[in-house]
PDB file of C-alpha atoms in Angstrom:
ATOM      1  CA  MET A   1      -0.058  -0.120   0.017  1.00 72.00           C
ATOM      2  CA  ASP A   2       1.440   3.260  -0.720  1.00 83.00           C
ATOM      3  CA  VAL A   3       0.646   6.944  -0.218  1.00 84.00           C
ATOM      4  CA  GLY A   4      -0.643   7.709  -3.571  1.00 87.00           C
ATOM      5  CA  LYS A   5      -3.198   5.088  -3.498  1.00 89.00           C
ATOM      6  CA  LEU A   6      -4.472   6.510   0.290  1.00 90.00           C
ATOM      7  CA  LYS A   7      -4.462   9.925  -0.842  1.00 90.00           C
ATOM      8  CA  ALA A   8      -6.688   8.846  -3.959  1.00 92.00           C
ATOM      9  CA  PHE A   9      -8.946   6.684  -1.638  1.00 92.00           C
ATOM     10  CA  ILE A  10      -9.377   9.564   0.847  1.00 91.00           C
ATOM     11  CA  VAL A  11     -10.911  11.406  -1.990  1.00 91.00           C
ATOM     12  CA  VAL A  12     -13.224   9.096  -3.195  1.00 92.00           C
ATOM     13  CA  ALA A  13     -14.101   8.351   0.496  1.00 91.00           C
ATOM     14  CA  GLU A  14     -15.031  11.807   0.996  1.00 88.00           C
ATOM     15  CA  GLU A  15     -16.519  12.717  -2.281  1.00 89.00           C
ATOM     16  CA  LEU A  16     -18.388   9.182  -2.823  1.00 89.00           C
ATOM     17  CA  ASN A  17     -18.457  10.187  -6.318  1.00 90.00           C
ATOM     18  CA  PHE A  18     -15.737   8.632  -8.844  1.00 90.00           C
ATOM     19  CA  ARG A  19     -16.181  11.238 -11.408  1.00 90.00           C
ATOM     20  CA  ARG A  20     -15.697  14.509  -9.068  1.00 89.00           C
ATOM     21  CA  SER A  21     -12.959  12.924  -7.306  1.00 90.00           C
ATOM     22  CA  ALA A  22     -11.088  11.894 -10.736  1.00 91.00           C
ATOM     23  CA  GLU A  23     -11.675  15.462 -11.355  1.00 90.00           C
ATOM     24  CA  ILE A  24      -9.892  16.491  -8.401  1.00 89.00           C
ATOM     25  CA  LEU A  25      -7.228  14.181  -8.777  1.00 89.00           C
ATOM     26  CA  GLY A  26      -6.545  15.320 -12.283  1.00 91.00           C
ATOM     27  CA  MET A  27      -7.223  12.089 -13.569  1.00 92.00           C
ATOM     28  CA  SER A  28      -9.836  10.045 -15.579  1.00 93.00           C
ATOM     29  CA  GLN A  29     -12.062   7.920 -13.924  1.00 92.00           C
ATOM     30  CA  PRO A  30     -11.053   4.319 -15.286  1.00 93.00           C
ATOM     31  CA  PRO A  31      -7.439   4.713 -13.844  1.00 93.00           C
ATOM     32  CA  LEU A  32      -8.823   5.932 -11.078  1.00 92.00           C
ATOM     33  CA  THR A  33     -11.395   2.827 -10.626  1.00 93.00           C
ATOM     34  CA  ARG A  34      -8.623   0.675 -11.206  1.00 93.00           C
ATOM     35  CA  LEU A  35      -6.410   2.224  -8.042  1.00 93.00           C
ATOM     36  CA  ILE A  36      -9.395   1.686  -5.903  1.00 93.00           C
ATOM     37  CA  ALA A  37      -9.735  -1.952  -6.748  1.00 93.00           C
ATOM     38  CA  SER A  38      -6.076  -2.676  -6.587  1.00 93.00           C
ATOM     39  CA  LEU A  39      -6.397  -1.306  -3.097  1.00 93.00           C
ATOM     40  CA  GLU A  40      -9.251  -3.442  -2.443  1.00 93.00           C
ATOM     41  CA  HIS A  41      -7.190  -6.591  -3.788  1.00 92.00           C
ATOM     42  CA  GLU A  42      -4.399  -5.500  -1.863  1.00 92.00           C
ATOM     43  CA  LEU A  43      -6.203  -5.648   1.283  1.00 92.00           C
ATOM     44  CA  ASP A  44      -8.401  -8.659   0.292  1.00 93.00           C
ATOM     45  CA  THR A  45     -11.732  -6.797   1.121  1.00 93.00           C
ATOM     46  CA  LYS A  46     -14.334  -4.301  -0.589  1.00 94.00           C
ATOM     47  CA  LEU A  47     -14.035  -0.347   0.583  1.00 93.00           C
ATOM     48  CA  PHE A  48     -16.864   0.733  -1.269  1.00 93.00           C
ATOM     49  CA  GLU A  49     -20.433  -0.321  -2.193  1.00 92.00           C
ATOM     50  CA  ARG A  50     -21.280   0.867  -5.897  1.00 87.00           C
ATOM     51  CA  THR A  51     -24.759   0.874  -7.517  1.00 85.00           C
ATOM     52  CA  THR A  52     -25.713   2.583 -10.491  1.00 80.00           C
ATOM     53  CA  ARG A  53     -27.188   5.315  -8.033  1.00 81.00           C
ATOM     54  CA  ARG A  54     -24.618   5.868  -5.283  1.00 87.00           C
ATOM     55  CA  VAL A  55     -21.005   4.844  -3.574  1.00 89.00           C
ATOM     56  CA  ARG A  56     -21.095   4.503  -0.013  1.00 91.00           C
ATOM     57  CA  LEU A  57     -18.311   3.177   2.189  1.00 92.00           C
ATOM     58  CA  THR A  58     -18.304  -0.107   3.800  1.00 91.00           C
ATOM     59  CA  GLY A  59     -17.108  -0.944   7.507  1.00 90.00           C
ATOM     60  CA  ALA A  60     -13.531  -1.639   6.434  1.00 92.00           C
ATOM     61  CA  GLY A  61     -13.606   1.558   4.429  1.00 91.00           C
ATOM     62  CA  VAL A  62     -14.757   3.719   7.181  1.00 90.00           C
ATOM     63  CA  LEU A  63     -11.723   2.176   9.450  1.00 91.00           C
ATOM     64  CA  LEU A  64      -9.510   2.747   6.561  1.00 92.00           C
ATOM     65  CA  LEU A  65     -10.773   6.688   5.924  1.00 90.00           C
ATOM     66  CA  ARG A  66     -10.081   7.290   9.651  1.00 88.00           C
ATOM     67  CA  GLU A  67      -6.310   5.412   9.619  1.00 88.00           C
ATOM     68  CA  ALA A  68      -5.580   6.820   6.120  1.00 89.00           C
ATOM     69  CA  ARG A  69      -6.381  10.449   7.207  1.00 86.00           C
ATOM     70  CA  GLU A  70      -3.916  10.133  10.231  1.00 82.00           C
ATOM     71  CA  ILE A  71      -1.234   8.693   7.953  1.00 86.00           C
ATOM     72  CA  ALA A  72      -1.570  11.656   5.415  1.00 82.00           C
ATOM     73  CA  SER A  73      -1.784  14.348   7.826  1.00 76.00           C
ATOM     74  CA  ALA A  74       1.517  12.786   9.387  1.00 76.00           C
ATOM     75  CA  ILE A  75       3.115  12.785   5.970  1.00 80.00           C
ATOM     76  CA  SER A  76       2.211  16.588   5.615  1.00 75.00           C
ATOM     77  CA  ARG A  77       3.496  17.339   8.631  1.00 68.00           C
ATOM     78  CA  ILE A  78       6.917  15.682   8.329  1.00 73.00           C
ATOM     79  CA  GLU A  79       7.404  16.949   4.833  1.00 74.00           C
ATOM     80  CA  SER A  80       6.375  20.682   6.120  1.00 67.00           C
ATOM     81  CA  ASP A  81       8.651  20.490   9.084  1.00 65.00           C
ATOM     82  CA  VAL A  82      11.604  18.795   7.071  1.00 70.00           C
ATOM     83  CA  ARG A  83      11.336  21.531   4.443  1.00 69.00           C
ATOM     84  CA  ALA A  84      11.318  24.240   7.202  1.00 62.00           C
ATOM     85  CA  VAL A  85      14.513  22.771   8.852  1.00 62.00           C
ATOM     86  CA  GLY A  86      16.140  22.656   5.327  1.00 63.00           C
ATOM     87  CA  LYS A  87      15.441  26.345   4.659  1.00 63.00           C
ATOM     88  CA  LYS A  88      16.831  27.849   7.896  1.00 58.00           C
ATOM     89  CA  THR A  89      20.634  27.514   8.739  1.00 49.00           C
ATOM     90  CA  THR A  90      20.218  27.909  12.385  1.00 62.00           C
ATOM     91  CA  GLY A  91      17.436  26.879  14.954  1.00 80.00           C
ATOM     92  CA  VAL A  92      16.843  26.083  18.807  1.00 89.00           C
ATOM     93  CA  LEU A  93      15.116  23.274  20.354  1.00 93.00           C
ATOM     94  CA  LYS A  94      14.779  23.888  24.131  1.00 95.00           C
ATOM     95  CA  ILE A  95      14.619  20.527  26.088  1.00 96.00           C
ATOM     96  CA  GLY A  96      14.081  19.838  29.705  1.00 94.00           C
ATOM     97  CA  PHE A  97      15.126  16.446  31.214  1.00 92.00           C
ATOM     98  CA  SER A  98      14.516  14.719  34.507  1.00 86.00           C
ATOM     99  CA  ARG A  99      17.261  12.783  36.309  1.00 80.00           C
ATOM    100  CA  ALA A 100      15.840   9.741  35.447  1.00 78.00           C
ATOM    101  CA  ALA A 101      15.054  10.098  31.818  1.00 80.00           C
ATOM    102  CA  PHE A 102      18.592  11.096  31.468  1.00 80.00           C
ATOM    103  CA  MET A 103      19.971   7.766  32.941  1.00 74.00           C
ATOM    104  CA  ALA A 104      17.714   5.797  30.646  1.00 71.00           C
ATOM    105  CA  ARG A 105      18.559   6.352  26.631  1.00 74.00           C
ATOM    106  CA  PHE A 106      18.000  10.140  26.624  1.00 82.00           C
ATOM    107  CA  PRO A 107      21.931  10.756  26.081  1.00 85.00           C
ATOM    108  CA  ALA A 108      21.749   8.298  22.982  1.00 85.00           C
ATOM    109  CA  VAL A 109      18.892   9.970  21.437  1.00 88.00           C
ATOM    110  CA  ILE A 110      20.292  13.466  22.046  1.00 91.00           C
ATOM    111  CA  ASP A 111      23.884  12.546  20.416  1.00 91.00           C
ATOM    112  CA  GLU A 112      22.459  10.761  17.390  1.00 90.00           C
ATOM    113  CA  PHE A 113      20.025  13.775  16.897  1.00 91.00           C
ATOM    114  CA  GLN A 114      22.961  16.144  16.851  1.00 91.00           C
ATOM    115  CA  VAL A 115      24.807  14.065  14.394  1.00 90.00           C
ATOM    116  CA  ARG A 116      21.674  13.867  11.821  1.00 87.00           C
ATOM    117  CA  PHE A 117      20.648  17.423  12.174  1.00 88.00           C
ATOM    118  CA  PRO A 118      23.769  19.686  13.376  1.00 87.00           C
ATOM    119  CA  LYS A 119      22.246  22.619  12.039  1.00 84.00           C
ATOM    120  CA  ILE A 120      19.585  22.687  15.291  1.00 88.00           C
ATOM    121  CA  THR A 121      20.767  23.595  18.520  1.00 90.00           C
ATOM    122  CA  LEU A 122      19.646  21.697  21.488  1.00 93.00           C
ATOM    123  CA  ASP A 123      19.316  23.742  24.889  1.00 94.00           C
ATOM    124  CA  LEU A 124      19.750  21.218  27.394  1.00 94.00           C
ATOM    125  CA  ARG A 125      18.149  21.707  31.018  1.00 93.00           C
ATOM    126  CA  GLU A 126      17.868  19.262  34.062  1.00 90.00           C
ATOM    127  CA  LYS A 127      14.609  19.929  36.173  1.00 88.00           C
ATOM    128  CA  THR A 128      12.204  17.721  37.809  1.00 84.00           C
ATOM    129  CA  SER A 129       9.177  16.264  36.436  1.00 84.00           C
ATOM    130  CA  LYS A 130       6.896  18.827  37.974  1.00 85.00           C
ATOM    131  CA  GLU A 131       9.198  21.772  36.563  1.00 89.00           C
ATOM    132  CA  ILE A 132       9.288  20.337  33.080  1.00 92.00           C
ATOM    133  CA  VAL A 133       5.599  20.217  32.657  1.00 91.00           C
ATOM    134  CA  LYS A 134       5.196  23.643  33.965  1.00 92.00           C
ATOM    135  CA  LEU A 135       7.838  25.169  31.585  1.00 94.00           C
ATOM    136  CA  VAL A 136       6.367  23.207  28.885  1.00 94.00           C
ATOM    137  CA  LYS A 137       3.206  24.643  29.131  1.00 93.00           C
ATOM    138  CA  ASN A 138       4.246  28.373  29.556  1.00 92.00           C
ATOM    139  CA  GLY A 139       6.449  27.781  26.389  1.00 91.00           C
ATOM    140  CA  CYS A 140      10.001  28.283  28.261  1.00 93.00           C
ATOM    141  CA  LEU A 141      10.699  24.754  26.894  1.00 95.00           C
ATOM    142  CA  ASP A 142       9.775  22.910  23.634  1.00 95.00           C
ATOM    143  CA  VAL A 143      10.230  19.460  24.871  1.00 95.00           C
ATOM    144  CA  GLY A 144      10.235  17.328  27.980  1.00 94.00           C
ATOM    145  CA  PHE A 145      11.586  13.928  28.794  1.00 90.00           C
ATOM    146  CA  VAL A 146      10.341  12.630  32.093  1.00 88.00           C
ATOM    147  CA  GLU A 147       9.706   9.055  33.652  1.00 82.00           C
ATOM    148  CA  GLY A 148       6.198   8.361  34.426  1.00 78.00           C
ATOM    149  CA  VAL A 149       2.777   9.057  33.090  1.00 76.00           C
ATOM    150  CA  ILE A 150       1.591  12.934  32.027  1.00 78.00           C
ATOM    151  CA  SER A 151      -2.088  13.661  32.558  1.00 79.00           C
ATOM    152  CA  ASP A 152      -2.612  17.473  31.291  1.00 84.00           C
ATOM    153  CA  PRO A 153      -5.119  18.018  28.635  1.00 86.00           C
ATOM    154  CA  GLU A 154      -2.742  20.777  27.149  1.00 87.00           C
ATOM    155  CA  ILE A 155       0.286  18.320  27.035  1.00 90.00           C
ATOM    156  CA  GLU A 156       0.930  15.855  24.071  1.00 90.00           C
ATOM    157  CA  SER A 157       3.401  12.668  24.713  1.00 88.00           C
ATOM    158  CA  HIS A 158       4.505   9.623  23.374  1.00 86.00           C
ATOM    159  CA  GLU A 159       6.259   6.708  25.525  1.00 84.00           C
ATOM    160  CA  VAL A 160       9.952   6.392  23.738  1.00 82.00           C
ATOM    161  CA  ASP A 161      11.435   4.317  26.416  1.00 79.00           C
ATOM    162  CA  SER A 162      10.916   1.379  29.084  1.00 78.00           C
ATOM    163  CA  GLU A 163      13.626   1.196  31.597  1.00 79.00           C
ATOM    164  CA  ASN A 164      13.575  -1.836  34.162  1.00 82.00           C
ATOM    165  CA  LEU A 165      13.318  -0.871  37.429  1.00 87.00           C
ATOM    166  CA  GLY A 166      15.783  -2.678  39.688  1.00 90.00           C
ATOM    167  CA  VAL A 167      18.149  -2.532  42.822  1.00 92.00           C
ATOM    168  CA  LEU A 168      21.605  -1.289  42.996  1.00 92.00           C
ATOM    169  CA  LEU A 169      23.525  -3.666  45.467  1.00 93.00           C
ATOM    170  CA  HIS A 170      27.169  -4.147  46.944  1.00 93.00           C
ATOM    171  CA  LYS A 171      28.866  -6.776  44.988  1.00 91.00           C
ATOM    172  CA  LYS A 172      28.844  -9.068  48.014  1.00 93.00           C
ATOM    173  CA  HIS A 173      25.364  -8.855  49.007  1.00 94.00           C
ATOM    174  CA  PRO A 174      23.447 -12.034  48.770  1.00 94.00           C
ATOM    175  CA  LEU A 175      21.160 -11.009  46.154  1.00 95.00           C
ATOM    176  CA  SER A 176      23.639  -9.747  43.907  1.00 92.00           C
ATOM    177  CA  THR A 177      24.212 -13.061  42.028  1.00 93.00           C
ATOM    178  CA  ARG A 178      20.879 -13.217  41.029  1.00 94.00           C
ATOM    179  CA  LYS A 179      19.569 -12.753  37.333  1.00 91.00           C
ATOM    180  CA  GLU A 180      16.337 -11.050  38.800  1.00 92.00           C
ATOM    181  CA  ILE A 181      14.800 -10.601  42.289  1.00 93.00           C
ATOM    182  CA  GLN A 182      11.253  -9.471  43.752  1.00 93.00           C
ATOM    183  CA  LEU A 183      10.897  -6.434  45.899  1.00 91.00           C
ATOM    184  CA  SER A 184       9.680  -8.717  48.862  1.00 92.00           C
ATOM    185  CA  ASP A 185      13.458  -9.742  48.721  1.00 94.00           C
ATOM    186  CA  LEU A 186      14.222  -6.545  50.037  1.00 93.00           C
ATOM    187  CA  LYS A 187      12.488  -6.563  53.403  1.00 93.00           C
ATOM    188  CA  ASP A 188      15.835  -7.165  55.136  1.00 92.00           C
ATOM    189  CA  ASP A 189      17.660  -4.642  53.863  1.00 94.00           C
ATOM    190  CA  THR A 190      17.766  -0.946  54.442  1.00 94.00           C
ATOM    191  CA  ILE A 191      16.998   0.994  51.120  1.00 93.00           C
ATOM    192  CA  ILE A 192      18.367   4.385  50.808  1.00 90.00           C
ATOM    193  CA  LEU A 193      15.739   6.876  49.673  1.00 87.00           C
ATOM    194  CA  HIS A 194      16.449  10.657  48.074  1.00 82.00           C
ATOM    195  CA  HIS A 195      15.374  13.525  49.936  1.00 78.00           C
ATOM    196  CA  ARG A 196      11.752  14.650  48.867  1.00 74.00           C
ATOM    197  CA  GLY A 197      12.766  18.018  47.983  1.00 69.00           C
ATOM    198  CA  GLU A 198      15.835  16.771  45.765  1.00 67.00           C
ATOM    199  CA  VAL A 199      13.362  14.618  43.359  1.00 70.00           C
ATOM    200  CA  GLU A 200      10.247  14.970  44.596  1.00 72.00           C
ATOM    201  CA  GLU A 201       8.752  12.341  41.907  1.00 73.00           C
ATOM    202  CA  TRP A 202      11.303   9.677  42.341  1.00 77.00           C
ATOM    203  CA  HIS A 203      10.971   9.842  46.257  1.00 79.00           C
ATOM    204  CA  ASP A 204       7.197   9.260  46.117  1.00 82.00           C
ATOM    205  CA  ARG A 205       7.523   6.510  43.644  1.00 81.00           C
ATOM    206  CA  VAL A 206      10.072   4.840  45.766  1.00 85.00           C
ATOM    207  CA  ALA A 207       7.895   5.551  48.876  1.00 85.00           C
ATOM    208  CA  ARG A 208       4.506   3.943  47.438  1.00 87.00           C
ATOM    209  CA  LEU A 209       6.468   0.869  46.418  1.00 88.00           C
ATOM    210  CA  ILE A 210       7.944   0.488  49.948  1.00 86.00           C
ATOM    211  CA  LYS A 211       4.642   1.136  51.738  1.00 87.00           C
ATOM    212  CA  GLY A 212       3.141  -1.685  49.355  1.00 87.00           C
ATOM    213  CA  MET A 213       5.304  -4.307  50.688  1.00 88.00           C
ATOM    214  CA  SER A 214       4.118  -6.723  53.247  1.00 87.00           C
ATOM    215  CA  ARG A 215       7.133  -6.244  55.346  1.00 88.00           C
ATOM    216  CA  ARG A 216       8.903  -3.075  55.296  1.00 86.00           C
ATOM    217  CA  PRO A 217      12.517  -2.320  55.189  1.00 91.00           C
ATOM    218  CA  LYS A 218      14.329  -0.002  56.831  1.00 92.00           C
ATOM    219  CA  ILE A 219      14.973   3.693  55.396  1.00 91.00           C
ATOM    220  CA  TYR A 220      18.182   5.589  55.328  1.00 91.00           C
ATOM    221  CA  VAL A 221      17.158   9.325  53.440  1.00 89.00           C
ATOM    222  CA  LYS A 222      20.705  10.489  51.905  1.00 87.00           C
ATOM    223  CA  GLY A 223      21.670  13.925  52.770  1.00 83.00           C
ATOM    224  CA  ASP A 224      22.370  16.701  50.593  1.00 78.00           C
ATOM    225  CA  GLY A 225      26.007  15.846  49.578  1.00 80.00           C
ATOM    226  CA  GLU A 226      25.783  12.122  49.682  1.00 83.00           C
ATOM    227  CA  CYS A 227      25.495   9.894  46.428  1.00 84.00           C
ATOM    228  CA  CYS A 228      23.594   6.666  46.077  1.00 85.00           C
ATOM    229  CA  PRO A 229      26.182   4.708  44.201  1.00 85.00           C
ATOM    230  CA  ILE A 230      28.989   5.757  47.237  1.00 88.00           C
ATOM    231  CA  LEU A 231      26.608   4.794  49.990  1.00 90.00           C
ATOM    232  CA  VAL A 232      25.909   1.304  48.282  1.00 91.00           C
ATOM    233  CA  ALA A 233      29.466   1.004  47.647  1.00 90.00           C
ATOM    234  CA  THR A 234      30.305   1.416  51.454  1.00 90.00           C
ATOM    235  CA  GLY A 235      27.586  -0.658  52.608  1.00 90.00           C
ATOM    236  CA  ARG A 236      24.990   1.885  53.781  1.00 92.00           C
ATOM    237  CA  GLY A 237      22.119   0.142  52.121  1.00 94.00           C
ATOM    238  CA  VAL A 238      20.802  -0.633  48.550  1.00 93.00           C
ATOM    239  CA  ALA A 239      19.087   1.991  46.222  1.00 91.00           C
ATOM    240  CA  LEU A 240      16.061   1.523  44.265  1.00 90.00           C
ATOM    241  CA  THR A 241      17.148   2.435  40.495  1.00 86.00           C
ATOM    242  CA  ILE A 242      16.493   2.021  36.972  1.00 82.00           C
ATOM    243  CA  ALA A 243      19.105  -0.023  34.466  1.00 77.00           C
ATOM    244  CA  GLY A 244      20.553   2.932  33.262  1.00 69.00           C
ATOM    245  CA  SER A 245      22.219   4.020  36.520  1.00 68.00           C
ATOM    246  CA  GLN A 246      24.812   1.059  35.977  1.00 63.00           C
ATOM    247  CA  ASN A 247      26.604   3.516  33.651  1.00 58.00           C
ATOM    248  CA  ILE A 248      27.543   5.849  36.932  1.00 58.00           C
ATOM    249  CA  ALA A 249      28.109   2.870  39.359  1.00 58.00           C
ATOM    250  CA  SER A 250      31.196   1.735  40.582  1.00 67.00           C
ATOM    251  CA  HIS A 251      32.697  -1.683  40.386  1.00 78.00           C
ATOM    252  CA  HIS A 252      31.842  -2.272  44.128  1.00 86.00           C
ATOM    253  CA  THR A 253      28.332  -2.380  43.193  1.00 90.00           C
ATOM    254  CA  ARG A 254      25.840  -4.559  41.006  1.00 91.00           C
ATOM    255  CA  PHE A 255      22.252  -3.933  39.485  1.00 90.00           C
ATOM    256  CA  VAL A 256      19.868  -6.441  39.821  1.00 93.00           C
ATOM    257  CA  PRO A 257      16.297  -5.928  37.890  1.00 92.00           C
ATOM    258  CA  ILE A 258      13.209  -6.646  39.990  1.00 91.00           C
ATOM    259  CA  ARG A 259      10.659  -8.746  38.275  1.00 88.00           C
ATOM    260  CA  ASP A 260       8.140  -7.221  36.304  1.00 84.00           C
ATOM    261  CA  MET A 261       8.584  -3.845  37.175  1.00 85.00           C
ATOM    262  CA  PHE A 262       9.292  -0.890  34.427  1.00 83.00           C
ATOM    263  CA  LEU A 263       9.410   2.486  34.375  1.00 81.00           C
ATOM    264  CA  PRO A 264       8.267   4.449  31.090  1.00 82.00           C
ATOM    265  CA  VAL A 265      10.193   7.326  29.725  1.00 85.00           C
ATOM    266  CA  ARG A 266       7.851   9.819  27.900  1.00 87.00           C
ATOM    267  CA  VAL A 267       8.666  12.838  25.566  1.00 90.00           C
ATOM    268  CA  PHE A 268       5.899  15.399  25.799  1.00 92.00           C
ATOM    269  CA  TRP A 269       5.179  18.971  24.478  1.00 93.00           C
ATOM    270  CA  LYS A 270       2.523  21.636  24.316  1.00 92.00           C
ATOM    271  CA  GLY A 271       0.131  20.876  21.174  1.00 86.00           C
ATOM    272  CA  GLU A 272       0.255  24.642  20.274  1.00 87.00           C
ATOM    273  CA  ASN A 273       4.296  24.954  20.215  1.00 89.00           C
ATOM    274  CA  GLU A 274       4.933  26.162  16.525  1.00 85.00           C
ATOM    275  CA  ASN A 275       8.374  25.497  16.732  1.00 89.00           C
ATOM    276  CA  PRO A 276       9.309  23.804  13.278  1.00 84.00           C
ATOM    277  CA  TYR A 277      12.117  21.890  14.907  1.00 88.00           C
ATOM    278  CA  LEU A 278       9.786  20.004  17.526  1.00 90.00           C
ATOM    279  CA  ARG A 279       7.995  17.496  15.250  1.00 86.00           C
ATOM    280  CA  THR A 280      11.349  16.419  13.778  1.00 87.00           C
ATOM    281  CA  PHE A 281      12.604  15.978  16.924  1.00 89.00           C
ATOM    282  CA  VAL A 282       9.530  13.834  18.237  1.00 88.00           C
ATOM    283  CA  SER A 283       9.421  11.824  15.360  1.00 86.00           C
ATOM    284  CA  PHE A 284      13.125  10.989  15.710  1.00 86.00           C
ATOM    285  CA  ALA A 285      12.702   9.956  19.420  1.00 84.00           C
ATOM    286  CA  MET A 286       9.862   7.826  18.154  1.00 81.00           C
ATOM    287  CA  GLU A 287      11.958   5.933  15.280  1.00 78.00           C
ATOM    288  CA  LYS A 288      14.584   5.388  17.985  1.00 70.00           C
ATOM    289  CA  ARG A 289      12.026   3.768  20.131  1.00 67.00           C
ATOM    290  CA  SER A 290      11.045   1.596  17.372  1.00 46.00           C
ATOM    291  CA  VAL A 291      14.793   0.668  17.124  1.00 42.00           C
ATOM    292  CA  LEU A 292      15.150  -0.078  20.790  1.00 44.00           C
ATOM    293  CA  SER A 293      11.894  -2.010  20.884  1.00 43.00           C
ATOM    294  CA  ARG A 294      13.221  -4.491  18.144  1.00 40.00           C
ATOM    295  CA  LYS A 295      16.433  -4.660  20.098  1.00 42.00           C
ATOM    296  CA  THR A 296      14.871  -5.420  23.279  1.00 42.00           C
ATOM    297  CA  GLU A 297      12.838  -7.972  21.975  1.00 40.00           C
ATOM    298  CA  CYS A 298      15.665  -9.468  20.009  1.00 41.00           C
ATOM    299  CA  LEU A 299      17.470  -9.733  23.671  1.00 41.00           C
ATOM    300  CA  VAL A 300      14.381 -11.069  25.377  1.00 39.00           C
ATOM    301  CA  LEU A 301      14.148 -13.976  22.714  1.00 40.00           C
ATOM    302  CA  SER A 302      17.899 -14.730  22.858  1.00 44.00           C
ATOM    303  CA  LYS A 303      17.671 -14.986  26.676  1.00 46.00           C
ATOM    304  CA  GLU A 304      14.633 -17.339  26.686  1.00 43.00           C
ATOM    305  CA  LYS A 305      16.249 -19.478  23.950  1.00 47.00           C
ATOM    306  CA  GLY A 306      19.670 -19.395  25.785  1.00 54.00           C
ATOM    307  CA  VAL A 307      21.473 -18.450  22.784  1.00 50.00           C
ATOM    308  CA  GLU A 308      23.754 -15.415  22.019  1.00 54.00           C
ATOM    309  CA  PRO A 309      21.720 -12.298  20.851  1.00 46.00           C
ATOM    310  CA  ASP A 310      22.383 -11.127  17.186  1.00 50.00           C
ATOM    311  CA  CYS A 311      21.170  -7.830  17.450  1.00 45.00           C
TER     312      CYS A 311
END
C-alpha cells in the first residue's frame, strides 16, 4: 500500500463520487477505478459498495478512512517540518529532562539527533518532572523527557523508552548474584531514599513501592552531599533505581532487575507549540524507540532460547 493510493482513496471516500474524485485528482475515471480496485485487492476486502445510483463506504472503508487521514496528516506535517528545517541554517530546540530520564537512553537519543541534524542547537536543562511540565506549558521549554505518566489536557506525549526498575547492591550482597529479584526480597535491607526536596517524583514513587510491601524494610534518607552509588558501595544500604544507572555505578556495586517492574520514559510537548524543529525531534525520538523495541525483543527472545543475541 503506497501513499498515492491512500490519498486517492481519501478523496473518493470523502466525495463518494468517482467522476468528481477523478477531476479533483486530475485524472480520468477509469484509472481511478482501477487504482481503488487494486487497493481493495491488496487489502483483500471491499472498501466501497457501488450501485448505479450511489457509492458508499463499507465498514472496512470507514476504518481505513480514519486511519488514512491520520497517515496523510502525519506525512504532510513531516514534509512541512523537513522543508522548514532545510531552509533555515540555524535553530534552537529547548529540551528539559529529569534525572531518571537522563539515566535511561536520553543521552543516546540526543547524541544521534545532533549528528543527523547538526544545524539544530539543543538547549538542554535538567529539572524535576513537575518543573518541566510547567515550563513546557508556559513555552519556556519546547520538549520534555520525564519518567512516568503525564495527565494534562494541554500536553501531547509518547512513550519513547521503558526502563527496567531494579536495585543497586553491593557486589558482596547475597542477592547480587541473582539474575532478577522480587521487591519482597529486600524486606531485611536498608533502602536508601532521596530527600523529597531533591527529586520529589522519584522519592514518592519509591515510597509508594515500599509502602506496598507486606514487611517494610528500614529507610535511610541520604543527605544533600551524599551519593547513592557511593552509599551502596560502602555498605550503607541498597538503592532502587533503573537499569541505566549502571553507567554511573562503581565496580563495587551491581544492578539486579526487579521482576516485572518497568518505568516508562515519555517525550512530551504542548500541542500549540509551533517550533518547526519540534515535530522533527519527536519523530526522531519515536524512530529510536522502534529500534530499541526491536533490540529489546531480540534480547528477550535470545535470553529465553539460551543463545547469544544477534542484534
